[in-house]
Every structure is written in structure tokens, then in C-alpha cells.
Amino acid sequence: MLTIDCRDVISIKNDLLVYVADQVAAIPTLKNHQFTLSSFDDDEIIDTSEVISAIKEFLDSIDEGRNFAVISNNDVINITSISGKVIERIASESEHEMFSCTHCGFVTQYQVELDTHMKIHYI
């Protein structure tokens, strides 16, 4: 499992998570200032360099690649602002807090829906 620290890019964390998880075929889990990526099979290891490349591609696609360093330290990848400036975007009204299942990566906007979903893992 890899942890990606998004403190300096918190406003684009959800978009980044979707892009990176899709590129490396991993299960994402949202947290406050970070997200984690887990492999579909417990025996597989997620390639850190592939995740770093996907993060850099995403940052380049929004013209922020030269402003951020992507640094790996064991199982933690930090996205750090080079100049100290963080990405600030005004969240649209359609963006809400997202909830993620820790077992399978299911993502929803509603806590009640997540609670109902979580029950299937314990049946």
C-alpha cells in the first residue's frame, strides 16, 4: 500500500486520485490530506515509479508540473510545492466530501450509502 500526501495540492486531490488510480490499476482510499493506493491482489506490489510518473503527468496536464516536486520515501509519496505556493481552486457546488470503503475502494458522496455498503463486507 502506498500513501500519497496531498497537503500542497488538496484542492485537486480527488481529481488526482482518480487519475493515478486509473493509470496504475489500484484501489484508492481517501483520507483527510492524503490518499492511499492498494493493489487488487495482496501479492502484487504497486510500482512506486509508475505512481510518481502518473502524478507528474497529471500535474503537467494542469500546467503545475514545474511548481511541485514528487518525492518518494519508502511507502509515502509527498507532493511538495517548490515555491511554497499551494494549488487553490474554488470548489464547485457539485463537489462534496467523498467517502471511501477501506475494503474495496467504493466511493460515494453520502455517509449513509457508505455505511450500507460496508455492511456487505460483514455478511
PDB file of N, CA, C and O in Angstrom, residues 48-118:
ATOM      1  N   THR A  48       6.138   2.111  -7.381  1.00  0.00           N
ATOM      2  CA  THR A  48       6.233   3.498  -6.926  1.00  0.00           C
ATOM      3  C   THR A  48       6.604   4.442  -8.064  1.00  0.00           C
ATOM      4  O   THR A  48       6.045   5.535  -8.172  1.00  0.00           O
ATOM      5  N   SER A  49       7.514   4.019  -8.925  1.00  0.00           N
ATOM      6  CA  SER A  49       7.930   4.889 -10.030  1.00  0.00           C
ATOM      7  C   SER A  49       6.778   5.133 -11.007  1.00  0.00           C
ATOM      8  O   SER A  49       6.668   6.217 -11.582  1.00  0.00           O
ATOM      9  N   GLU A  50       5.922   4.138 -11.175  1.00  0.00           N
ATOM     10  CA  GLU A  50       4.754   4.303 -12.047  1.00  0.00           C
ATOM     11  C   GLU A  50       3.773   5.310 -11.441  1.00  0.00           C
ATOM     12  O   GLU A  50       3.189   6.133 -12.152  1.00  0.00           O
ATOM     13  N   VAL A  51       3.600   5.266 -10.123  1.00  0.00           N
ATOM     14  CA  VAL A  51       2.722   6.216  -9.439  1.00  0.00           C
ATOM     15  C   VAL A  51       3.289   7.627  -9.542  1.00  0.00           C
ATOM     16  O   VAL A  51       2.557   8.578  -9.844  1.00  0.00           O
ATOM     17  N   ILE A  52       4.583   7.767  -9.335  1.00  0.00           N
ATOM     18  CA  ILE A  52       5.225   9.082  -9.436  1.00  0.00           C
ATOM     19  C   ILE A  52       5.069   9.638 -10.850  1.00  0.00           C
ATOM     20  O   ILE A  52       4.758  10.818 -11.028  1.00  0.00           O
ATOM     21  N   SER A  53       5.260   8.795 -11.855  1.00  0.00           N
ATOM     22  CA  SER A  53       5.086   9.235 -13.251  1.00  0.00           C
ATOM     23  C   SER A  53       3.659   9.702 -13.504  1.00  0.00           C
ATOM     24  O   SER A  53       3.443  10.721 -14.164  1.00  0.00           O
ATOM     25  N   ALA A  54       2.678   8.971 -12.983  1.00  0.00           N
ATOM     26  CA  ALA A  54       1.274   9.346 -13.175  1.00  0.00           C
ATOM     27  C   ALA A  54       0.969  10.680 -12.490  1.00  0.00           C
ATOM     28  O   ALA A  54       0.258  11.520 -13.047  1.00  0.00           O
ATOM     29  N   ILE A  55       1.512  10.892 -11.295  1.00  0.00           N
ATOM     30  CA  ILE A  55       1.307  12.162 -10.591  1.00  0.00           C
ATOM     31  C   ILE A  55       1.913  13.309 -11.391  1.00  0.00           C
ATOM     32  O   ILE A  55       1.285  14.358 -11.577  1.00  0.00           O
ATOM     33  N   LYS A  56       3.138  13.107 -11.888  1.00  0.00           N
ATOM     34  CA  LYS A  56       3.793  14.151 -12.681  1.00  0.00           C
ATOM     35  C   LYS A  56       3.031  14.440 -13.970  1.00  0.00           C
ATOM     36  O   LYS A  56       2.908  15.600 -14.380  1.00  0.00           O
ATOM     37  N   GLU A  57       2.505  13.403 -14.620  1.00  0.00           N
ATOM     38  CA  GLU A  57       1.699  13.601 -15.833  1.00  0.00           C
ATOM     39  C   GLU A  57       0.473  14.444 -15.523  1.00  0.00           C
ATOM     40  O   GLU A  57       0.122  15.350 -16.289  1.00  0.00           O
ATOM     41  N   PHE A  58      -0.190  14.143 -14.411  1.00  0.00           N
ATOM     42  CA  PHE A  58      -1.381  14.914 -14.044  1.00  0.00           C
ATOM     43  C   PHE A  58      -1.022  16.372 -13.770  1.00  0.00           C
ATOM     44  O   PHE A  58      -1.695  17.282 -14.247  1.00  0.00           O
ATOM     45  N   LEU A  59       0.038  16.593 -12.995  1.00  0.00           N
ATOM     46  CA  LEU A  59       0.452  17.967 -12.701  1.00  0.00           C
ATOM     47  C   LEU A  59       0.833  18.718 -13.979  1.00  0.00           C
ATOM     48  O   LEU A  59       0.517  19.902 -14.128  1.00  0.00           O
ATOM     49  N   ASP A  60       1.520  18.037 -14.910  1.00  0.00           N
ATOM     50  CA  ASP A  60       1.856  18.661 -16.194  1.00  0.00           C
ATOM     51  C   ASP A  60       0.600  19.004 -16.980  1.00  0.00           C
ATOM     52  O   ASP A  60       0.559  20.033 -17.656  1.00  0.00           O
ATOM     53  N   SER A  61      -0.417  18.159 -16.889  1.00  0.00           N
ATOM     54  CA  SER A  61      -1.646  18.387 -17.668  1.00  0.00           C
ATOM     55  C   SER A  61      -2.404  19.631 -17.200  1.00  0.00           C
ATOM     56  O   SER A  61      -3.180  20.204 -17.959  1.00  0.00           O
ATOM     57  N   ILE A  62      -2.177  20.050 -15.957  1.00  0.00           N
ATOM     58  CA  ILE A  62      -2.825  21.272 -15.459  1.00  0.00           C
ATOM     59  C   ILE A  62      -1.809  22.417 -15.322  1.00  0.00           C
ATOM     60  O   ILE A  62      -2.060  23.383 -14.611  1.00  0.00           O
ATOM     61  N   ASP A  63      -0.680  22.290 -16.012  1.00  0.00           N
ATOM     62  CA  ASP A  63       0.373  23.311 -16.034  1.00  0.00           C
ATOM     63  C   ASP A  63       0.930  23.653 -14.654  1.00  0.00           C
ATOM     64  O   ASP A  63       1.238  24.808 -14.363  1.00  0.00           O
ATOM     65  N   GLU A  64       1.051  22.654 -13.800  1.00  0.00           N
ATOM     66  CA  GLU A  64       1.628  22.867 -12.464  1.00  0.00           C
ATOM     67  C   GLU A  64       2.845  21.980 -12.227  1.00  0.00           C
ATOM     68  O   GLU A  64       3.386  21.964 -11.131  1.00  0.00           O
ATOM     69  N   GLY A  65       3.276  21.238 -13.233  1.00  0.00           N
ATOM     70  CA  GLY A  65       4.365  20.289 -13.077  1.00  0.00           C
ATOM     71  C   GLY A  65       5.671  20.901 -12.616  1.00  0.00           C
ATOM     72  O   GLY A  65       6.401  20.307 -11.825  1.00  0.00           O
ATOM     73  N   ARG A  66       5.980  22.094 -13.083  1.00  0.00           N
ATOM     74  CA  ARG A  66       7.255  22.726 -12.720  1.00  0.00           C
ATOM     75  C   ARG A  66       7.219  23.351 -11.324  1.00  0.00           C
ATOM     76  O   ARG A  66       8.251  23.742 -10.789  1.00  0.00           O
ATOM     77  N   ASN A  67       6.030  23.442 -10.708  1.00  0.00           N
ATOM     78  CA  ASN A  67       5.893  24.072  -9.394  1.00  0.00           C
ATOM     79  C   ASN A  67       5.918  23.087  -8.231  1.00  0.00           C
ATOM     80  O   ASN A  67       5.922  23.509  -7.072  1.00  0.00           O
ATOM     81  N   PHE A  68       5.914  21.779  -8.547  1.00  0.00           N
ATOM     82  CA  PHE A  68       5.829  20.783  -7.486  1.00  0.00           C
ATOM     83  C   PHE A  68       6.846  19.674  -7.675  1.00  0.00           C
ATOM     84  O   PHE A  68       7.103  19.243  -8.790  1.00  0.00           O
ATOM     85  N   ALA A  69       7.396  19.203  -6.558  1.00  0.00           N
ATOM     86  CA  ALA A  69       8.298  18.055  -6.552  1.00  0.00           C
ATOM     87  C   ALA A  69       7.529  16.854  -6.025  1.00  0.00           C
ATOM     88  O   ALA A  69       6.748  16.980  -5.082  1.00  0.00           O
ATOM     89  N   VAL A  70       7.750  15.714  -6.644  1.00  0.00           N
ATOM     90  CA  VAL A  70       7.110  14.475  -6.208  1.00  0.00           C
ATOM     91  C   VAL A  70       8.221  13.601  -5.641  1.00  0.00           C
ATOM     92  O   VAL A  70       9.092  13.137  -6.368  1.00  0.00           O
ATOM     93  N   ILE A  71       8.196  13.396  -4.320  1.00  0.00           N
ATOM     94  CA  ILE A  71       9.292  12.745  -3.613  1.00  0.00           C
ATOM     95  C   ILE A  71       8.793  11.478  -2.930  1.00  0.00           C
ATOM     96  O   ILE A  71       7.783  11.499  -2.227  1.00  0.00           O
ATOM     97  N   SER A  72       9.529  10.394  -3.133  1.00  0.00           N
ATOM     98  CA  SER A  72       9.178   9.117  -2.525  1.00  0.00           C
ATOM     99  C   SER A  72      10.087   8.828  -1.339  1.00  0.00           C
ATOM    100  O   SER A  72      11.290   9.016  -1.408  1.00  0.00           O
ATOM    101  N   ASN A  73       9.464   8.373  -0.248  1.00  0.00           N
ATOM    102  CA  ASN A  73      10.212   7.965   0.942  1.00  0.00           C
ATOM    103  C   ASN A  73       9.546   6.704   1.469  1.00  0.00           C
ATOM    104  O   ASN A  73       8.507   6.774   2.127  1.00  0.00           O
ATOM    105  N   ASN A  74      10.117   5.548   1.133  1.00  0.00           N
ATOM    106  CA  ASN A  74       9.552   4.236   1.463  1.00  0.00           C
ATOM    107  C   ASN A  74       8.166   4.100   0.829  1.00  0.00           C
ATOM    108  O   ASN A  74       8.057   4.156  -0.380  1.00  0.00           O
ATOM    109  N   ASP A  75       7.114   3.963   1.630  1.00  0.00           N
ATOM    110  CA  ASP A  75       5.759   3.786   1.103  1.00  0.00           C
ATOM    111  C   ASP A  75       4.946   5.074   1.140  1.00  0.00           C
ATOM    112  O   ASP A  75       3.716   5.035   1.085  1.00  0.00           O
ATOM    113  N   VAL A  76       5.605   6.206   1.252  1.00  0.00           N
ATOM    114  CA  VAL A  76       4.929   7.506   1.269  1.00  0.00           C
ATOM    115  C   VAL A  76       5.474   8.358   0.134  1.00  0.00           C
ATOM    116  O   VAL A  76       6.684   8.488  -0.034  1.00  0.00           O
ATOM    117  N   ILE A  77       4.562   8.925  -0.651  1.00  0.00           N
ATOM    118  CA  ILE A  77       4.941   9.843  -1.729  1.00  0.00           C
ATOM    119  C   ILE A  77       4.416  11.220  -1.352  1.00  0.00           C
ATOM    120  O   ILE A  77       3.217  11.379  -1.097  1.00  0.00           O
ATOM    121  N   ASN A  78       5.303  12.193  -1.299  1.00  0.00           N
ATOM    122  CA  ASN A  78       4.926  13.570  -0.965  1.00  0.00           C
ATOM    123  C   ASN A  78       4.909  14.418  -2.218  1.00  0.00           C
ATOM    124  O   ASN A  78       5.850  14.361  -3.012  1.00  0.00           O
ATOM    125  N   ILE A  79       3.868  15.205  -2.355  1.00  0.00           N
ATOM    126  CA  ILE A  79       3.789  16.197  -3.423  1.00  0.00           C
ATOM    127  C   ILE A  79       4.032  17.532  -2.737  1.00  0.00           C
ATOM    128  O   ILE A  79       3.202  18.007  -1.973  1.00  0.00           O
ATOM    129  N   THR A  80       5.197  18.096  -2.984  1.00  0.00           N
ATOM    130  CA  THR A  80       5.638  19.273  -2.246  1.00  0.00           C
ATOM    131  C   THR A  80       5.812  20.461  -3.178  1.00  0.00           C
ATOM    132  O   THR A  80       6.404  20.340  -4.246  1.00  0.00           O
ATOM    133  N   SER A  81       5.305  21.595  -2.742  1.00  0.00           N
ATOM    134  CA  SER A  81       5.454  22.824  -3.506  1.00  0.00           C
ATOM    135  C   SER A  81       6.902  23.288  -3.445  1.00  0.00           C
ATOM    136  O   SER A  81       7.503  23.346  -2.373  1.00  0.00           O
ATOM    137  N   ILE A  82       7.460  23.617  -4.602  1.00  0.00           N
ATOM    138  CA  ILE A  82       8.836  24.093  -4.662  1.00  0.00           C
ATOM    139  C   ILE A  82       8.929  25.536  -4.168  1.00  0.00           C
ATOM    140  O   ILE A  82       9.841  25.897  -3.443  1.00  0.00           O
ATOM    141  N   SER A  83       7.938  26.335  -4.520  1.00  0.00           N
ATOM    142  CA  SER A  83       7.966  27.750  -4.161  1.00  0.00           C
ATOM    143  C   SER A  83       7.213  28.066  -2.871  1.00  0.00           C
ATOM    144  O   SER A  83       7.227  29.193  -2.406  1.00  0.00           O
ATOM    145  N   GLY A  84       6.549  27.082  -2.306  1.00  0.00           N
ATOM    146  CA  GLY A  84       5.744  27.315  -1.104  1.00  0.00           C
ATOM    147  C   GLY A  84       4.295  27.641  -1.422  1.00  0.00           C
ATOM    148  O   GLY A  84       3.465  27.749  -0.527  1.00  0.00           O
ATOM    149  N   LYS A  85       3.976  27.805  -2.700  1.00  0.00           N
ATOM    150  CA  LYS A  85       2.614  28.123  -3.133  1.00  0.00           C
ATOM    151  C   LYS A  85       1.820  26.821  -3.283  1.00  0.00           C
ATOM    152  O   LYS A  85       2.310  25.848  -3.832  1.00  0.00           O
ATOM    153  N   VAL A  86       0.607  26.813  -2.777  1.00  0.00           N
ATOM    154  CA  VAL A  86      -0.255  25.645  -2.921  1.00  0.00           C
ATOM    155  C   VAL A  86      -1.278  25.907  -4.025  1.00  0.00           C
ATOM    156  O   VAL A  86      -1.569  27.060  -4.353  1.00  0.00           O
ATOM    157  N   ILE A  87      -1.798  24.832  -4.589  1.00  0.00           N
ATOM    158  CA  ILE A  87      -2.827  24.977  -5.623  1.00  0.00           C
ATOM    159  C   ILE A  87      -4.146  25.288  -4.946  1.00  0.00           C
ATOM    160  O   ILE A  87      -4.589  24.559  -4.061  1.00  0.00           O
ATOM    161  N   GLU A  88      -4.747  26.389  -5.357  1.00  0.00           N
ATOM    162  CA  GLU A  88      -6.044  26.770  -4.805  1.00  0.00           C
ATOM    163  C   GLU A  88      -7.043  26.864  -5.938  1.00  0.00           C
ATOM    164  O   GLU A  88      -6.852  27.620  -6.879  1.00  0.00           O
ATOM    165  N   ARG A  89      -8.070  26.086  -5.834  1.00  0.00           N
ATOM    166  CA  ARG A  89      -9.165  26.143  -6.793  1.00  0.00           C
ATOM    167  C   ARG A  89     -10.448  26.319  -6.021  1.00  0.00           C
ATOM    168  O   ARG A  89     -10.615  25.762  -4.943  1.00  0.00           O
ATOM    169  N   ILE A  90     -11.344  27.068  -6.585  1.00  0.00           N
ATOM    170  CA  ILE A  90     -12.651  27.231  -5.961  1.00  0.00           C
ATOM    171  C   ILE A  90     -13.449  25.977  -6.251  1.00  0.00           C
ATOM    172  O   ILE A  90     -13.653  25.617  -7.412  1.00  0.00           O
ATOM    173  N   ALA A  91     -13.878  25.321  -5.200  1.00  0.00           N
ATOM    174  CA  ALA A  91     -14.650  24.088  -5.377  1.00  0.00           C
ATOM    175  C   ALA A  91     -16.023  24.423  -5.930  1.00  0.00           C
ATOM    176  O   ALA A  91     -16.685  25.341  -5.468  1.00  0.00           O
ATOM    177  N   SER A  92     -16.429  23.674  -6.938  1.00  0.00           N
ATOM    178  CA  SER A  92     -17.759  23.892  -7.490  1.00  0.00           C
ATOM    179  C   SER A  92     -18.794  23.372  -6.508  1.00  0.00           C
ATOM    180  O   SER A  92     -18.512  22.586  -5.620  1.00  0.00           O
ATOM    181  N   GLU A  93     -20.019  23.821  -6.679  1.00  0.00           N
ATOM    182  CA  GLU A  93     -21.071  23.413  -5.771  1.00  0.00           C
ATOM    183  C   GLU A  93     -21.357  21.923  -5.855  1.00  0.00           C
ATOM    184  O   GLU A  93     -21.890  21.340  -4.924  1.00  0.00           O
ATOM    185  N   SER A  94     -21.010  21.293  -6.976  1.00  0.00           N
ATOM    186  CA  SER A  94     -21.275  19.868  -7.127  1.00  0.00           C
ATOM    187  C   SER A  94     -20.245  19.002  -6.416  1.00  0.00           C
ATOM    188  O   SER A  94     -20.468  17.822  -6.218  1.00  0.00           O
ATOM    189  N   GLU A  95     -19.110  19.601  -6.018  1.00  0.00           N
ATOM    190  CA  GLU A  95     -18.089  18.835  -5.308  1.00  0.00           C
ATOM    191  C   GLU A  95     -18.424  18.797  -3.830  1.00  0.00           C
ATOM    192  O   GLU A  95     -18.649  19.818  -3.201  1.00  0.00           O
ATOM    193  N   HIS A  96     -18.461  17.613  -3.279  1.00  0.00           N
ATOM    194  CA  HIS A  96     -18.751  17.420  -1.866  1.00  0.00           C
ATOM    195  C   HIS A  96     -17.680  16.518  -1.279  1.00  0.00           C
ATOM    196  O   HIS A  96     -16.856  15.957  -1.981  1.00  0.00           O
ATOM    197  N   GLU A  97     -17.725  16.366   0.004  1.00  0.00           N
ATOM    198  CA  GLU A  97     -16.831  15.424   0.665  1.00  0.00           C
ATOM    199  C   GLU A  97     -17.131  14.026   0.141  1.00  0.00           C
ATOM    200  O   GLU A  97     -18.266  13.655  -0.052  1.00  0.00           O
ATOM    201  N   MET A  98     -16.087  13.259  -0.113  1.00  0.00           N
ATOM    202  CA  MET A  98     -16.246  11.903  -0.625  1.00  0.00           C
ATOM    203  C   MET A  98     -15.885  10.921   0.473  1.00  0.00           C
ATOM    204  O   MET A  98     -15.005  11.168   1.282  1.00  0.00           O
ATOM    205  N   PHE A  99     -16.584   9.788   0.490  1.00  0.00           N
ATOM    206  CA  PHE A  99     -16.333   8.727   1.450  1.00  0.00           C
ATOM    207  C   PHE A  99     -15.923   7.482   0.684  1.00  0.00           C
ATOM    208  O   PHE A  99     -16.481   7.183  -0.362  1.00  0.00           O
ATOM    209  N   SER A 100     -14.955   6.751   1.211  1.00  0.00           N
ATOM    210  CA  SER A 100     -14.398   5.614   0.506  1.00  0.00           C
ATOM    211  C   SER A 100     -14.384   4.381   1.402  1.00  0.00           C
ATOM    212  O   SER A 100     -14.037   4.458   2.582  1.00  0.00           O
ATOM    213  N   CYS A 101     -14.740   3.235   0.827  1.00  0.00           N
ATOM    214  CA  CYS A 101     -14.707   1.962   1.540  1.00  0.00           C
ATOM    215  C   CYS A 101     -13.258   1.508   1.692  1.00  0.00           C
ATOM    216  O   CYS A 101     -12.527   1.429   0.708  1.00  0.00           O
ATOM    217  N   THR A 102     -12.865   1.197   2.903  1.00  0.00           N
ATOM    218  CA  THR A 102     -11.496   0.768   3.157  1.00  0.00           C
ATOM    219  C   THR A 102     -11.238  -0.657   2.685  1.00  0.00           C
ATOM    220  O   THR A 102     -10.094  -1.061   2.547  1.00  0.00           O
ATOM    221  N   HIS A 103     -12.312  -1.403   2.415  1.00  0.00           N
ATOM    222  CA  HIS A 103     -12.161  -2.786   1.978  1.00  0.00           C
ATOM    223  C   HIS A 103     -11.977  -2.918   0.471  1.00  0.00           C
ATOM    224  O   HIS A 103     -11.172  -3.715   0.010  1.00  0.00           O
ATOM    225  N   CYS A 104     -12.762  -2.162  -0.299  1.00  0.00           N
ATOM    226  CA  CYS A 104     -12.749  -2.369  -1.752  1.00  0.00           C
ATOM    227  C   CYS A 104     -12.566  -1.095  -2.567  1.00  0.00           C
ATOM    228  O   CYS A 104     -12.447  -1.149  -3.777  1.00  0.00           O
ATOM    229  N   GLY A 105     -12.571   0.072  -1.929  1.00  0.00           N
ATOM    230  CA  GLY A 105     -12.362   1.312  -2.661  1.00  0.00           C
ATOM    231  C   GLY A 105     -13.617   1.968  -3.196  1.00  0.00           C
ATOM    232  O   GLY A 105     -13.541   2.995  -3.855  1.00  0.00           O
ATOM    233  N   PHE A 106     -14.791   1.417  -2.915  1.00  0.00           N
ATOM    234  CA  PHE A 106     -16.056   2.018  -3.340  1.00  0.00           C
ATOM    235  C   PHE A 106     -16.103   3.463  -2.838  1.00  0.00           C
ATOM    236  O   PHE A 106     -15.773   3.742  -1.684  1.00  0.00           O
ATOM    237  N   VAL A 107     -16.491   4.407  -3.711  1.00  0.00           N
ATOM    238  CA  VAL A 107     -16.508   5.821  -3.358  1.00  0.00           C
ATOM    239  C   VAL A 107     -17.910   6.371  -3.530  1.00  0.00           C
ATOM    240  O   VAL A 107     -18.591   6.091  -4.521  1.00  0.00           O
ATOM    241  N   THR A 108     -18.359   7.169  -2.558  1.00  0.00           N
ATOM    242  CA  THR A 108     -19.678   7.781  -2.614  1.00  0.00           C
ATOM    243  C   THR A 108     -19.635   9.154  -1.943  1.00  0.00           C
ATOM    244  O   THR A 108     -18.727   9.444  -1.167  1.00  0.00           O
ATOM    245  N   GLN A 109     -20.640   9.966  -2.237  1.00  0.00           N
ATOM    246  CA  GLN A 109     -20.736  11.285  -1.613  1.00  0.00           C
ATOM    247  C   GLN A 109     -21.492  11.221  -0.290  1.00  0.00           C
ATOM    248  O   GLN A 109     -21.503  12.181   0.459  1.00  0.00           O
ATOM    249  N   TYR A 110     -22.119  10.096  -0.006  1.00  0.00           N
ATOM    250  CA  TYR A 110     -23.032  10.010   1.126  1.00  0.00           C
ATOM    251  C   TYR A 110     -22.548   9.030   2.184  1.00  0.00           C
ATOM    252  O   TYR A 110     -22.294   7.863   1.899  1.00  0.00           O
ATOM    253  N   GLN A 111     -22.456   9.498   3.418  1.00  0.00           N
ATOM    254  CA  GLN A 111     -22.026   8.653   4.527  1.00  0.00           C
ATOM    255  C   GLN A 111     -22.988   7.485   4.735  1.00  0.00           C
ATOM    256  O   GLN A 111     -22.559   6.361   4.983  1.00  0.00           O
ATOM    257  N   VAL A 112     -24.281   7.730   4.599  1.00  0.00           N
ATOM    258  CA  VAL A 112     -25.285   6.678   4.795  1.00  0.00           C
ATOM    259  C   VAL A 112     -25.110   5.568   3.757  1.00  0.00           C
ATOM    260  O   VAL A 112     -25.180   4.376   4.082  1.00  0.00           O
ATOM    261  N   GLU A 113     -24.845   5.950   2.519  1.00  0.00           N
ATOM    262  CA  GLU A 113     -24.635   4.956   1.470  1.00  0.00           C
ATOM    263  C   GLU A 113     -23.375   4.128   1.745  1.00  0.00           C
ATOM    264  O   GLU A 113     -23.363   2.912   1.544  1.00  0.00           O
ATOM    265  N   LEU A 114     -22.326   4.767   2.240  1.00  0.00           N
ATOM    266  CA  LEU A 114     -21.114   4.042   2.596  1.00  0.00           C
ATOM    267  C   LEU A 114     -21.382   3.072   3.745  1.00  0.00           C
ATOM    268  O   LEU A 114     -20.941   1.924   3.707  1.00  0.00           O
ATOM    269  N   ASP A 115     -22.125   3.524   4.755  1.00  0.00           N
ATOM    270  CA  ASP A 115     -22.443   2.650   5.887  1.00  0.00           C
ATOM    271  C   ASP A 115     -23.204   1.414   5.424  1.00  0.00           C
ATOM    272  O   ASP A 115     -22.910   0.296   5.856  1.00  0.00           O
ATOM    273  N   THR A 116     -24.151   1.599   4.531  1.00  0.00           N
ATOM    274  CA  THR A 116     -24.916   0.481   3.990  1.00  0.00           C
ATOM    275  C   THR A 116     -24.005  -0.443   3.190  1.00  0.00           C
ATOM    276  O   THR A 116     -24.065  -1.662   3.322  1.00  0.00           O
ATOM    277  N   HIS A 117     -23.166   0.135   2.371  1.00  0.00           N
ATOM    278  CA  HIS A 117     -22.217  -0.647   1.566  1.00  0.00           C
ATOM    279  C   HIS A 117     -21.287  -1.472   2.457  1.00  0.00           C
ATOM    280  O   HIS A 117     -21.021  -2.633   2.184  1.00  0.00           O
ATOM    281  N   MET A 118     -20.776  -0.857   3.529  1.00  0.00           N
ATOM    282  CA  MET A 118     -19.821  -1.531   4.410  1.00  0.00           C
ATOM    283  C   MET A 118     -20.417  -2.796   5.026  1.00  0.00           C
ATOM    284  O   MET A 118     -19.700  -3.759   5.297  1.00  0.00           O
TER     285      MET A 118
END
